[in-house]
Coordinates of C-alpha atoms in Angstrom, one line a residue:
X1 CA 38.2 -122.7 -18.0
X2 CA 37.3 -125.8 -16.0
X3 CA 37.5 -129.5 -16.9
X4 CA 35.2 -132.2 -15.7
X5 CA 35.2 -135.9 -16.4
X6 CA 32.0 -137.9 -16.2
X7 CA 30.1 -140.9 -17.5
X8 CA 26.7 -140.8 -19.1
X9 CA 24.4 -143.8 -19.4
X10 CA 21.5 -144.3 -21.8
X11 CA 19.0 -147.1 -22.4
X12 CA 16.7 -146.5 -25.3
X13 CA 13.4 -147.9 -26.4
X14 CA 15.0 -150.1 -29.1
X15 CA 16.4 -152.3 -26.2
X16 CA 19.8 -152.8 -27.8
X17 CA 21.7 -152.4 -24.5
X18 CA 23.1 -150.0 -21.9
X19 CA 25.3 -147.3 -23.5
X20 CA 28.1 -145.9 -21.3
X21 CA 30.2 -142.9 -22.4
X22 CA 33.1 -141.4 -20.5
X23 CA 33.5 -137.7 -21.5
X24 CA 35.8 -134.9 -20.7
X25 CA 34.0 -131.6 -20.7
X26 CA 35.9 -128.3 -20.9
X27 CA 34.1 -125.0 -20.5
X28 CA 33.5 -121.8 -18.7
X29 CA 30.4 -121.6 -16.5
X30 CA 30.2 -117.8 -16.8
X31 CA 30.0 -117.7 -20.6
X32 CA 28.4 -121.2 -20.9
X33 CA 30.8 -122.1 -23.7
X34 CA 31.5 -125.8 -23.7
X35 CA 33.4 -128.5 -25.6
X36 CA 33.8 -132.2 -25.1
X37 CA 36.0 -135.1 -25.9
X38 CA 34.8 -138.8 -25.7
X39 CA 37.5 -140.7 -23.8
X40 CA 35.9 -144.2 -24.2
X41 CA 32.5 -145.7 -24.7
X42 CA 30.9 -149.1 -24.6
X43 CA 27.5 -150.7 -25.0
X44 CA 26.5 -153.6 -22.8
X45 CA 24.1 -155.7 -24.8
X46 CA 21.0 -156.9 -23.0
X47 CA 20.6 -160.6 -22.5
X48 CA 17.4 -162.2 -23.7
X49 CA 16.3 -162.2 -20.0
X50 CA 16.9 -158.5 -19.5
X51 CA 15.3 -157.6 -22.8
X52 CA 12.2 -159.5 -21.8
X53 CA 12.2 -157.8 -18.3
X54 CA 12.4 -154.3 -19.8
X55 CA 10.0 -155.0 -22.6
X56 CA 7.3 -156.3 -20.1
X57 CA 8.0 -153.9 -17.3
X58 CA 4.9 -151.8 -17.9
X59 CA 2.7 -154.9 -17.3
X60 CA 4.1 -155.6 -13.8
X61 CA 2.3 -155.2 -10.5
X62 CA 3.4 -152.4 -8.3
X63 CA 5.5 -154.6 -6.1
X64 CA 7.2 -156.3 -9.0
X65 CA 7.9 -153.0 -10.7
X66 CA 9.6 -151.6 -7.6
X67 CA 11.7 -154.8 -7.4
X68 CA 12.8 -154.4 -11.0
X69 CA 13.5 -150.7 -10.4
X70 CA 16.0 -151.8 -7.7
X71 CA 17.4 -154.7 -9.8
X72 CA 18.0 -152.4 -12.8
X73 CA 19.6 -149.8 -10.5
X74 CA 22.0 -152.4 -9.4
X75 CA 22.6 -153.5 -13.0
X76 CA 23.6 -149.9 -14.0
X77 CA 25.8 -149.5 -10.9
X78 CA 27.7 -152.8 -11.4
X79 CA 28.2 -152.2 -15.2
X80 CA 29.4 -148.6 -14.7
X81 CA 31.8 -149.8 -11.9
X82 CA 33.2 -152.5 -14.2
X83 CA 33.5 -149.9 -17.1
X84 CA 35.5 -147.6 -14.8
X85 CA 37.8 -150.4 -13.6
X86 CA 38.3 -152.1 -17.0
X87 CA 39.3 -148.8 -18.7
X88 CA 41.4 -147.5 -15.8
X89 CA 39.2 -144.3 -15.5
X90 CA 40.7 -142.9 -12.3
X91 CA 39.6 -139.3 -12.7
X92 CA 35.8 -139.8 -13.1
X93 CA 34.0 -137.2 -11.0
X94 CA 30.4 -138.1 -11.5
X95 CA 28.0 -140.5 -13.3
X96 CA 24.6 -139.6 -14.9
X97 CA 22.0 -141.9 -16.2
X98 CA 18.8 -141.5 -18.2
X99 CA 17.5 -144.8 -16.9
X100 CA 15.1 -146.9 -19.0
X101 CA 11.7 -145.4 -19.7
X102 CA 8.7 -147.6 -18.7
X103 CA 6.0 -145.0 -18.6
X104 CA 5.9 -141.6 -20.3
X105 CA 2.5 -140.0 -20.1
X106 CA 3.0 -136.2 -19.7
X107 CA -0.7 -135.6 -20.5
X108 CA -1.5 -137.5 -17.3
X109 CA 1.3 -135.7 -15.4
X110 CA 3.8 -138.5 -14.9
X111 CA 6.8 -140.3 -16.4
X112 CA 8.9 -143.1 -15.0
X113 CA 12.4 -144.2 -15.8
X114 CA 13.6 -147.5 -14.4
X115 CA 16.8 -147.7 -12.3
X116 CA 16.8 -146.7 -8.6
X117 CA 19.4 -144.0 -8.0
X118 CA 20.1 -144.9 -4.4
X119 CA 20.8 -148.5 -5.4
X120 CA 23.1 -147.5 -8.2
X121 CA 25.0 -145.1 -5.9
X122 CA 26.0 -148.0 -3.7
X123 CA 28.3 -149.3 -6.5
X124 CA 30.0 -145.9 -7.1
X125 CA 32.5 -143.6 -5.3
X126 CA 31.3 -140.5 -7.0
X127 CA 27.9 -138.6 -7.2
X128 CA 25.2 -140.2 -9.3
X129 CA 22.5 -138.2 -11.1
X130 CA 19.3 -139.5 -12.6
X131 CA 15.5 -138.7 -13.0
X132 CA 15.8 -135.8 -15.4
X133 CA 12.2 -135.8 -16.7
X134 CA 9.9 -135.7 -13.7
X135 CA 10.3 -132.1 -12.7
X136 CA 9.6 -130.8 -16.2
X137 CA 6.5 -133.0 -16.5
X138 CA 5.3 -131.7 -13.1
X139 CA 5.6 -128.2 -14.5
X140 CA 3.4 -129.0 -17.5
X141 CA 6.1 -129.9 -19.9
X142 CA 6.6 -133.0 -22.1
X143 CA 9.8 -134.0 -20.3
X144 CA 11.1 -134.7 -23.7
X145 CA 13.1 -134.6 -25.8
X146 CA 15.9 -133.7 -23.5
X147 CA 18.8 -134.2 -25.9
X148 CA 18.3 -130.8 -27.5
X149 CA 18.9 -129.3 -24.1
X150 CA 22.5 -130.5 -24.3
X151 CA 22.9 -129.8 -28.1
X152 CA 22.5 -126.1 -27.6
X153 CA 25.9 -126.2 -25.8
X154 CA 27.8 -129.0 -27.4
X155 CA 26.6 -129.1 -31.0
X156 CA 26.5 -125.4 -31.9
X157 CA 27.9 -125.9 -35.4
X158 CA 24.8 -127.8 -36.4
X159 CA 21.5 -126.0 -37.1
X160 CA 19.6 -129.3 -36.7
X161 CA 20.4 -132.6 -34.9
X162 CA 18.3 -135.6 -35.7
X163 CA 18.5 -138.7 -33.5
X164 CA 17.4 -141.9 -35.3
X165 CA 16.9 -144.0 -32.2
X166 CA 13.9 -146.1 -31.1
X167 CA 12.0 -142.9 -31.6
X168 CA 13.3 -140.3 -34.1
X169 CA 13.6 -136.7 -32.7
X170 CA 14.9 -133.4 -33.8
X171 CA 16.7 -130.6 -32.1
X172 CA 16.8 -127.1 -33.8
X173 CA 19.8 -125.0 -32.6
X174 CA 19.2 -126.5 -29.2
X175 CA 16.2 -124.1 -28.7
X176 CA 13.4 -126.2 -30.2
X177 CA 12.9 -129.9 -30.4
X178 CA 10.3 -132.7 -30.5
X179 CA 9.8 -136.3 -31.3
X180 CA 9.3 -136.8 -35.0
X181 CA 8.1 -140.4 -35.3
X182 CA 8.7 -144.0 -34.4
X183 CA 11.9 -145.3 -35.8
X184 CA 14.0 -148.3 -34.7
X185 CA 11.4 -149.5 -32.3
X186 CA 9.2 -150.6 -35.2
X187 CA 12.0 -151.4 -37.7
X188 CA 13.7 -153.7 -35.1
X189 CA 10.5 -155.4 -34.2
X190 CA 9.7 -156.2 -37.8
X191 CA 13.3 -157.5 -38.4
X192 CA 12.8 -159.9 -35.5
X193 CA 9.5 -161.1 -37.0
X194 CA 11.4 -161.9 -40.2
X195 CA 14.0 -163.8 -38.2
X196 CA 13.9 -164.2 -34.4
X197 CA 17.7 -164.1 -34.3
X198 CA 17.9 -160.6 -35.9
X199 CA 18.2 -157.6 -33.5
X200 CA 17.8 -155.2 -36.4
X201 CA 17.7 -154.9 -40.2
X202 CA 21.4 -154.6 -41.0
X203 CA 22.0 -151.7 -43.5
X204 CA 18.3 -151.8 -44.2
X205 CA 18.8 -154.8 -46.6
X206 CA 15.5 -156.5 -45.8
X207 CA 13.6 -153.2 -46.3
X208 CA 15.4 -152.6 -49.6
X209 CA 14.1 -156.0 -50.9
X210 CA 10.5 -155.1 -50.1
X211 CA 7.8 -153.1 -51.8
X212 CA 5.8 -150.2 -50.3
X213 CA 2.3 -151.1 -49.1
X214 CA 0.6 -147.8 -50.1
X215 CA -2.5 -148.3 -47.8
X216 CA -0.3 -148.9 -44.7
X217 CA 2.0 -146.0 -45.6
X218 CA -0.9 -143.6 -46.0
X219 CA -2.3 -144.6 -42.6
X220 CA 1.1 -144.3 -40.9
X221 CA 1.7 -140.8 -42.4
X222 CA -1.7 -139.6 -41.2
X223 CA -1.6 -140.8 -37.6
X224 CA -3.2 -138.4 -35.1
X225 CA 0.2 -137.7 -33.5
X226 CA 1.4 -135.8 -36.6
X227 CA -1.5 -133.3 -36.3
X228 CA -0.3 -132.2 -32.9
X229 CA 1.9 -129.0 -32.8
X230 CA 5.3 -129.1 -31.0
X231 CA 6.3 -129.4 -28.2
X232 CA 5.2 -133.0 -28.3
X233 CA 6.7 -136.4 -27.4
X234 CA 6.0 -140.0 -28.5
X235 CA 6.1 -143.1 -26.4
X236 CA 5.6 -146.9 -26.5
X237 CA 2.0 -146.9 -25.4
X238 CA 0.9 -144.8 -28.4
X239 CA 3.0 -146.9 -30.7
X240 CA 1.5 -150.2 -29.4
X241 CA -2.0 -148.9 -29.7
X242 CA -1.8 -147.0 -33.0
X243 CA 1.1 -148.3 -35.0
X244 CA 1.6 -152.0 -34.3
X245 CA -2.0 -152.9 -35.4
X246 CA -1.2 -151.5 -38.8
X247 CA 1.8 -153.8 -39.2
X248 CA 0.0 -157.2 -39.6
X249 CA 2.5 -159.8 -40.9
X250 CA -0.4 -162.1 -41.8
X251 CA -1.7 -159.6 -44.3
X252 CA 1.6 -158.4 -45.7
X253 CA 5.1 -159.7 -46.1
X254 CA 7.6 -158.6 -43.4
X255 CA 10.0 -157.2 -46.0
X256 CA 7.1 -155.1 -47.5
X257 CA 6.2 -153.7 -44.1
X258 CA 9.9 -152.9 -43.4
X259 CA 10.1 -151.1 -46.7
X260 CA 6.9 -149.2 -45.9
X261 CA 8.0 -148.3 -42.4
X262 CA 11.4 -147.2 -43.6
X263 CA 9.8 -145.0 -46.2
X264 CA 7.5 -143.6 -43.5
X265 CA 10.4 -142.7 -41.2
X266 CA 12.4 -141.1 -44.0
X267 CA 9.4 -139.1 -45.1
X268 CA 8.6 -137.8 -41.6
X269 CA 12.3 -137.0 -40.8
X270 CA 12.8 -135.1 -44.1
X271 CA 9.5 -133.3 -43.5
X272 CA 10.6 -132.3 -40.0
X273 CA 13.9 -130.9 -41.4
X274 CA 12.2 -128.9 -44.1
X275 CA 9.8 -127.4 -41.5
X276 CA 12.7 -126.7 -39.2
X277 CA 14.5 -124.7 -41.9
X278 CA 11.9 -122.0 -41.4
X279 CA 13.2 -121.6 -37.8
X280 CA 16.7 -120.8 -38.9
X281 CA 16.0 -118.1 -41.6
X282 CA 19.4 -116.5 -41.4
X283 CA 21.2 -119.6 -42.6
X284 CA 20.9 -120.4 -46.3
X285 CA 22.3 -124.0 -46.1
X286 CA 21.6 -125.4 -42.6
X287 CA 23.8 -128.3 -41.3
X288 CA 22.0 -131.5 -40.3
X289 CA 23.7 -134.1 -38.1
X290 CA 22.2 -137.6 -38.0
X291 CA 23.1 -139.9 -35.1
X292 CA 21.6 -142.9 -33.3
X293 CA 21.4 -146.5 -34.5
X294 CA 19.3 -145.5 -37.5
X295 CA 22.2 -143.5 -38.8
X296 CA 23.9 -146.8 -39.5
X297 CA 20.9 -148.0 -41.6
X298 CA 22.3 -147.3 -45.1
X299 CA 18.9 -147.7 -46.8
X300 CA 17.1 -145.3 -44.4
X301 CA 19.9 -142.7 -44.8
X302 CA 19.7 -143.0 -48.6
X303 CA 15.9 -142.4 -48.5
X304 CA 16.3 -139.3 -46.2
X305 CA 19.1 -137.9 -48.5
X306 CA 16.9 -138.4 -51.6
X307 CA 14.1 -136.4 -49.9
X308 CA 16.4 -133.6 -48.8
X309 CA 18.3 -133.4 -52.0
X310 CA 17.9 -130.0 -53.7
X311 CA 16.3 -128.6 -50.6
X312 CA 19.4 -126.7 -49.4
X313 CA 20.8 -128.8 -46.6
X314 CA 24.3 -129.8 -45.7
X315 CA 24.2 -133.3 -44.2
X316 CA 27.1 -133.9 -41.8
X317 CA 28.7 -137.3 -41.5
X318 CA 29.1 -138.0 -37.8
X319 CA 31.9 -140.2 -36.5
X320 CA 30.9 -143.7 -35.1
X321 CA 31.3 -142.8 -31.4
X322 CA 29.0 -139.8 -31.9
X323 CA 26.5 -141.9 -33.9
X324 CA 26.3 -144.6 -31.2
X325 CA 26.8 -142.6 -28.0
X326 CA 25.5 -139.1 -28.5
X327 CA 22.6 -139.6 -26.1
X328 CA 24.8 -141.0 -23.3
X329 CA 27.2 -138.1 -23.9
X330 CA 24.3 -135.6 -23.6
X331 CA 23.0 -137.1 -20.4
X332 CA 26.5 -136.9 -18.9
X333 CA 26.4 -133.2 -19.7
X334 CA 22.9 -132.7 -18.4
X335 CA 24.0 -134.4 -15.2
X336 CA 27.1 -132.1 -14.9
X337 CA 24.9 -129.0 -15.2
X338 CA 22.7 -130.4 -12.4
X339 CA 25.7 -130.8 -10.2
X340 CA 26.9 -127.3 -11.0
X341 CA 23.5 -125.8 -10.2
X342 CA 22.8 -124.7 -13.8
X343 CA 19.6 -125.0 -15.8
X344 CA 19.6 -128.1 -17.9
X345 CA 16.0 -128.5 -19.1
X346 CA 14.5 -125.7 -21.1
X347 CA 10.8 -124.7 -21.4
X348 CA 11.1 -123.6 -25.0
X349 CA 11.9 -127.2 -25.9
X350 CA 9.6 -129.1 -23.6
X351 CA 6.7 -126.7 -23.2
X352 CA 6.9 -126.5 -19.4
X353 CA 6.2 -123.3 -17.4
X354 CA 9.9 -122.9 -16.4
X355 CA 13.4 -123.7 -17.1
X356 CA 14.7 -126.1 -14.5
X357 CA 17.7 -127.6 -12.8
X358 CA 16.5 -131.2 -13.2
X359 CA 18.0 -134.4 -11.8
X360 CA 18.1 -136.3 -8.5
X361 CA 21.6 -136.4 -6.9
X362 CA 22.6 -139.5 -5.0
X363 CA 25.7 -139.4 -2.9
X364 CA 28.2 -142.3 -3.1
X365 CA 28.4 -144.9 -0.4
X366 CA 31.6 -143.4 0.9
X367 CA 33.6 -140.3 0.1
X368 CA 36.1 -142.4 -1.9
X369 CA 39.3 -141.3 -3.4
X370 CA 37.9 -139.0 -6.0
X371 CA 36.9 -135.5 -5.0
X372 CA 33.3 -134.9 -6.0
X373 CA 32.1 -131.8 -7.9
X374 CA 31.1 -129.1 -5.4
X375 CA 27.5 -128.0 -5.7
X376 CA 28.8 -124.5 -5.0
X377 CA 31.2 -124.5 -8.0
X378 CA 29.2 -121.8 -9.8
X379 CA 29.9 -118.4 -11.3

């Protein structure tokens, strides 16, 4: 058995901040049996300035986008360095980051996550790994979702893992997975339209006070995306073109649109779980784990529970660190597998032509005091 300590970083489409999670992984490379323990975790909230920069990144010119790519890489590096120092994390061996997605268009053969790796590495004394999606997209895959690629090793007790983040996605025994629907990206946007000071609808209370707009709900539930078979992935450009125009606050009250969208998300998540049950036929009562910011939305969870009630599911209550930092945890593990030279992105999940060892490795500025993971440390 071997032990590795690393930090995973995640910035999601909901723009709530940079998640950093320091994890101790224990496992055997030969048998590929792994466990983990979260040592500490933190979210650095984005300032209004950074939120605006990230939100508008896709509209920048080429030169300005490259400039922001470098700036955000420095932002990640400095915050991780402070995280290490403030928590006295002396034994960290590597850092891995998802970056912040600006473009994700696998049908056109490209994806782009903000955060220049070479720039980030100048702030660190250990290897830094990033850019986990590009190779898979190049091989014809969706490059998403990647979280199920880590779930197959770290969450083996759950038949299904549902992440209620900016976009909701599902992993099925770590062997199948896809993006289900938009989630916090639309709920948070509507909450801010109700009150510009709100970052989200706390506990779903605004949504709870509203009424379903049946016409909007029907159009949401019948979007073209839901007719596509997995593997498939959803991104902001589709949401902006197909969903935002349906959420007109001049025609409907914000609380009614929030109620409608919460109902939509709950319906699609429950539908995905019910369909996924067919893929685990030998388990009579599959376990479902809900994580991500939406798992703290009490009203959303109530609606999902109602729709799964009597369908033969065991819904597991995750601890708060797992709810908030599971994606950062997973990207730390995907980064570790890259450094160990082990496959970390799988074609049966993404639809690419091959399993891959994905990720770009950036060496630290100097060798530092911490011994880096050897790329030859394999079976």
